């Protein structure tokens, strides 16, 4: 029994230390999610004239070459190899972002996804934040966090926020908890059965999902309710729980 208590204590300590290490990045993510309509990133295509004759390849390979609008690009060395790379903002039908890495005289796509570039942090590794706002029947705002290293290895994590979930002012420091509860879009218990107008599926009130002994990050307390982030693998979702 003592060993179980000891290892559980070590696990909780690990969660606490990990939480401190992630606070800065998490605060940036939450700030971007709080006011998505105000998130604007100024693109800078300085130097594009020197490389305008280069070819651009999609993930499909050499057979899929495309032209880009020079007004919608941001020039930056994302992998710190001394060569400028391109982040392309496609706005023709909906917001989409494409990352192209410089290889010789050409550029090769290593990532693309829906949403607009809203923040970029350069350093030993480059971090891109791409925000996709809720639209139509898709009622979640999604923030993709991309980290690119010098070997062009890219890791992606996403965090989702339902349109009904309002954050308001969040805590300055975050708390880690292991909980079993029902994750909800709002701080109120609603278990009424209703039909989703978009899919026709039956859903239960404001429930997102049931959590069983899961680690969460508490970002706000409101009476007996907690606004938390549930992270599983490379995906996170924000919701309310009553503990």
mmCIF file of N, CA and C in Angstrom, residues 29 59 97 110-114 126-130 142-148 153-159 231-236:
data_model
loop_
_atom_site.group_PDB
_atom_site.id
_atom_site.type_symbol
_atom_site.label_atom_id
_atom_site.label_comp_id
_atom_site.label_asym_id
_atom_site.label_seq_id
_atom_site.Cartn_x
_atom_site.Cartn_y
_atom_site.Cartn_z
ATOM 1 N N UNK A 29 -1.870 29.671 -26.193
ATOM 2 C CA UNK A 29 -2.968 28.982 -26.868
ATOM 3 C C UNK A 29 -4.326 29.507 -26.396
ATOM 4 N N UNK A 59 2.469 17.550 -51.151
ATOM 5 C CA UNK A 59 2.833 16.263 -50.565
ATOM 6 C C UNK A 59 2.682 15.121 -51.562
ATOM 7 N N UNK A 97 -3.697 26.857 -44.556
ATOM 8 C CA UNK A 97 -2.286 27.217 -44.415
ATOM 9 C C UNK A 97 -1.411 26.077 -44.933
ATOM 10 N N UNK A 110 5.469 20.358 -46.408
ATOM 11 C CA UNK A 110 5.574 19.348 -45.354
ATOM 12 C C UNK A 110 4.341 19.346 -44.454
ATOM 13 N N UNK A 111 3.481 20.367 -44.611
ATOM 14 C CA UNK A 111 2.236 20.383 -43.815
ATOM 15 C C UNK A 111 1.222 21.286 -44.483
ATOM 16 N N UNK A 112 -0.052 20.906 -44.372
ATOM 17 C CA UNK A 112 -1.138 21.808 -44.757
ATOM 18 C C UNK A 112 -2.351 21.487 -43.904
ATOM 19 N N UNK A 113 -3.168 22.489 -43.682
ATOM 20 C CA UNK A 113 -4.363 22.283 -42.869
ATOM 21 C C UNK A 113 -5.274 23.482 -42.945
ATOM 22 N N UNK A 114 -6.501 23.311 -42.471
ATOM 23 C CA UNK A 114 -7.449 24.417 -42.478
ATOM 24 C C UNK A 114 -7.088 25.423 -41.402
ATOM 25 N N UNK A 126 10.890 26.339 -34.260
ATOM 26 C CA UNK A 126 9.874 27.310 -34.653
ATOM 27 C C UNK A 126 8.494 26.753 -34.316
ATOM 28 N N UNK A 127 7.662 27.592 -33.703
ATOM 29 C CA UNK A 127 6.307 27.186 -33.355
ATOM 30 C C UNK A 127 5.304 28.019 -34.142
ATOM 31 N N UNK A 128 4.433 27.344 -34.879
ATOM 32 C CA UNK A 128 3.373 27.989 -35.643
ATOM 33 C C UNK A 128 2.032 27.714 -34.976
ATOM 34 N N UNK A 129 1.172 28.742 -34.931
ATOM 35 C CA UNK A 129 -0.172 28.585 -34.401
ATOM 36 C C UNK A 129 -1.157 28.870 -35.535
ATOM 37 N N UNK A 130 -1.969 27.859 -35.889
ATOM 38 C CA UNK A 130 -2.930 27.995 -36.981
ATOM 39 C C UNK A 130 -4.333 27.825 -36.413
ATOM 40 N N UNK A 142 -10.705 25.427 -33.602
ATOM 41 C CA UNK A 142 -9.565 24.525 -33.471
ATOM 42 C C UNK A 142 -8.264 25.305 -33.620
ATOM 43 N N UNK A 143 -7.340 25.071 -32.696
ATOM 44 C CA UNK A 143 -6.014 25.692 -32.782
ATOM 45 C C UNK A 143 -4.980 24.588 -32.948
ATOM 46 N N UNK A 144 -4.252 24.624 -34.073
ATOM 47 C CA UNK A 144 -3.174 23.665 -34.317
ATOM 48 C C UNK A 144 -1.851 24.308 -33.919
ATOM 49 N N UNK A 145 -1.079 23.604 -33.106
ATOM 50 C CA UNK A 145 0.236 24.076 -32.671
ATOM 51 C C UNK A 145 1.289 23.190 -33.333
ATOM 52 N N UNK A 146 2.075 23.785 -34.229
ATOM 53 C CA UNK A 146 3.073 23.041 -35.000
ATOM 54 C C UNK A 146 4.470 23.428 -34.539
ATOM 55 N N UNK A 147 5.297 22.452 -34.236
ATOM 56 C CA UNK A 147 6.678 22.699 -33.827
ATOM 57 C C UNK A 147 7.596 22.033 -34.842
ATOM 58 N N UNK A 148 8.504 22.831 -35.444
ATOM 59 C CA UNK A 148 9.405 22.329 -36.480
ATOM 60 C C UNK A 148 10.845 22.459 -35.994
ATOM 61 N N UNK A 153 11.581 17.802 -38.774
ATOM 62 C CA UNK A 153 10.609 16.953 -38.089
ATOM 63 C C UNK A 153 9.546 17.851 -37.471
ATOM 64 N N UNK A 154 8.301 17.595 -37.805
ATOM 65 C CA UNK A 154 7.199 18.445 -37.371
ATOM 66 C C UNK A 154 6.283 17.667 -36.436
ATOM 67 N N UNK A 155 5.969 18.269 -35.294
ATOM 68 C CA UNK A 155 4.987 17.684 -34.378
ATOM 69 C C UNK A 155 3.780 18.606 -34.330
ATOM 70 N N UNK A 156 2.598 18.016 -34.255
ATOM 71 C CA UNK A 156 1.370 18.804 -34.267
ATOM 72 C C UNK A 156 0.477 18.415 -33.098
ATOM 73 N N UNK A 157 -0.027 19.416 -32.406
ATOM 74 C CA UNK A 157 -1.012 19.217 -31.352
ATOM 75 C C UNK A 157 -2.169 20.170 -31.605
ATOM 76 N N UNK A 158 -3.387 19.720 -31.335
ATOM 77 C CA UNK A 158 -4.549 20.580 -31.518
ATOM 78 C C UNK A 158 -5.303 20.742 -30.213
ATOM 79 N N UNK A 159 -5.937 21.887 -30.063
ATOM 80 C CA UNK A 159 -6.777 22.141 -28.907
ATOM 81 C C UNK A 159 -8.096 22.709 -29.425
ATOM 82 N N UNK A 231 -6.312 16.465 -22.239
ATOM 83 C CA UNK A 231 -5.363 16.176 -23.311
ATOM 84 C C UNK A 231 -5.173 14.673 -23.431
ATOM 85 N N UNK A 232 -5.373 14.158 -24.634
ATOM 86 C CA UNK A 232 -5.140 12.755 -24.917
ATOM 87 C C UNK A 232 -4.337 12.643 -26.202
ATOM 88 N N UNK A 233 -3.110 12.142 -26.064
ATOM 89 C CA UNK A 233 -2.175 12.070 -27.174
ATOM 90 C C UNK A 233 -1.918 13.475 -27.710
ATOM 91 N N UNK A 234 -2.240 13.732 -28.995
ATOM 92 C CA UNK A 234 -1.927 15.041 -29.576
ATOM 93 C C UNK A 234 -3.161 15.916 -29.735
ATOM 94 N N UNK A 235 -4.246 15.579 -29.013
ATOM 95 C CA UNK A 235 -5.473 16.357 -29.107
ATOM 96 C C UNK A 235 -5.958 16.751 -27.725
ATOM 97 N N UNK A 236 -6.428 17.994 -27.611
ATOM 98 C CA UNK A 236 -6.955 18.492 -26.340
ATOM 99 C C UNK A 236 -8.308 19.127 -26.584
#
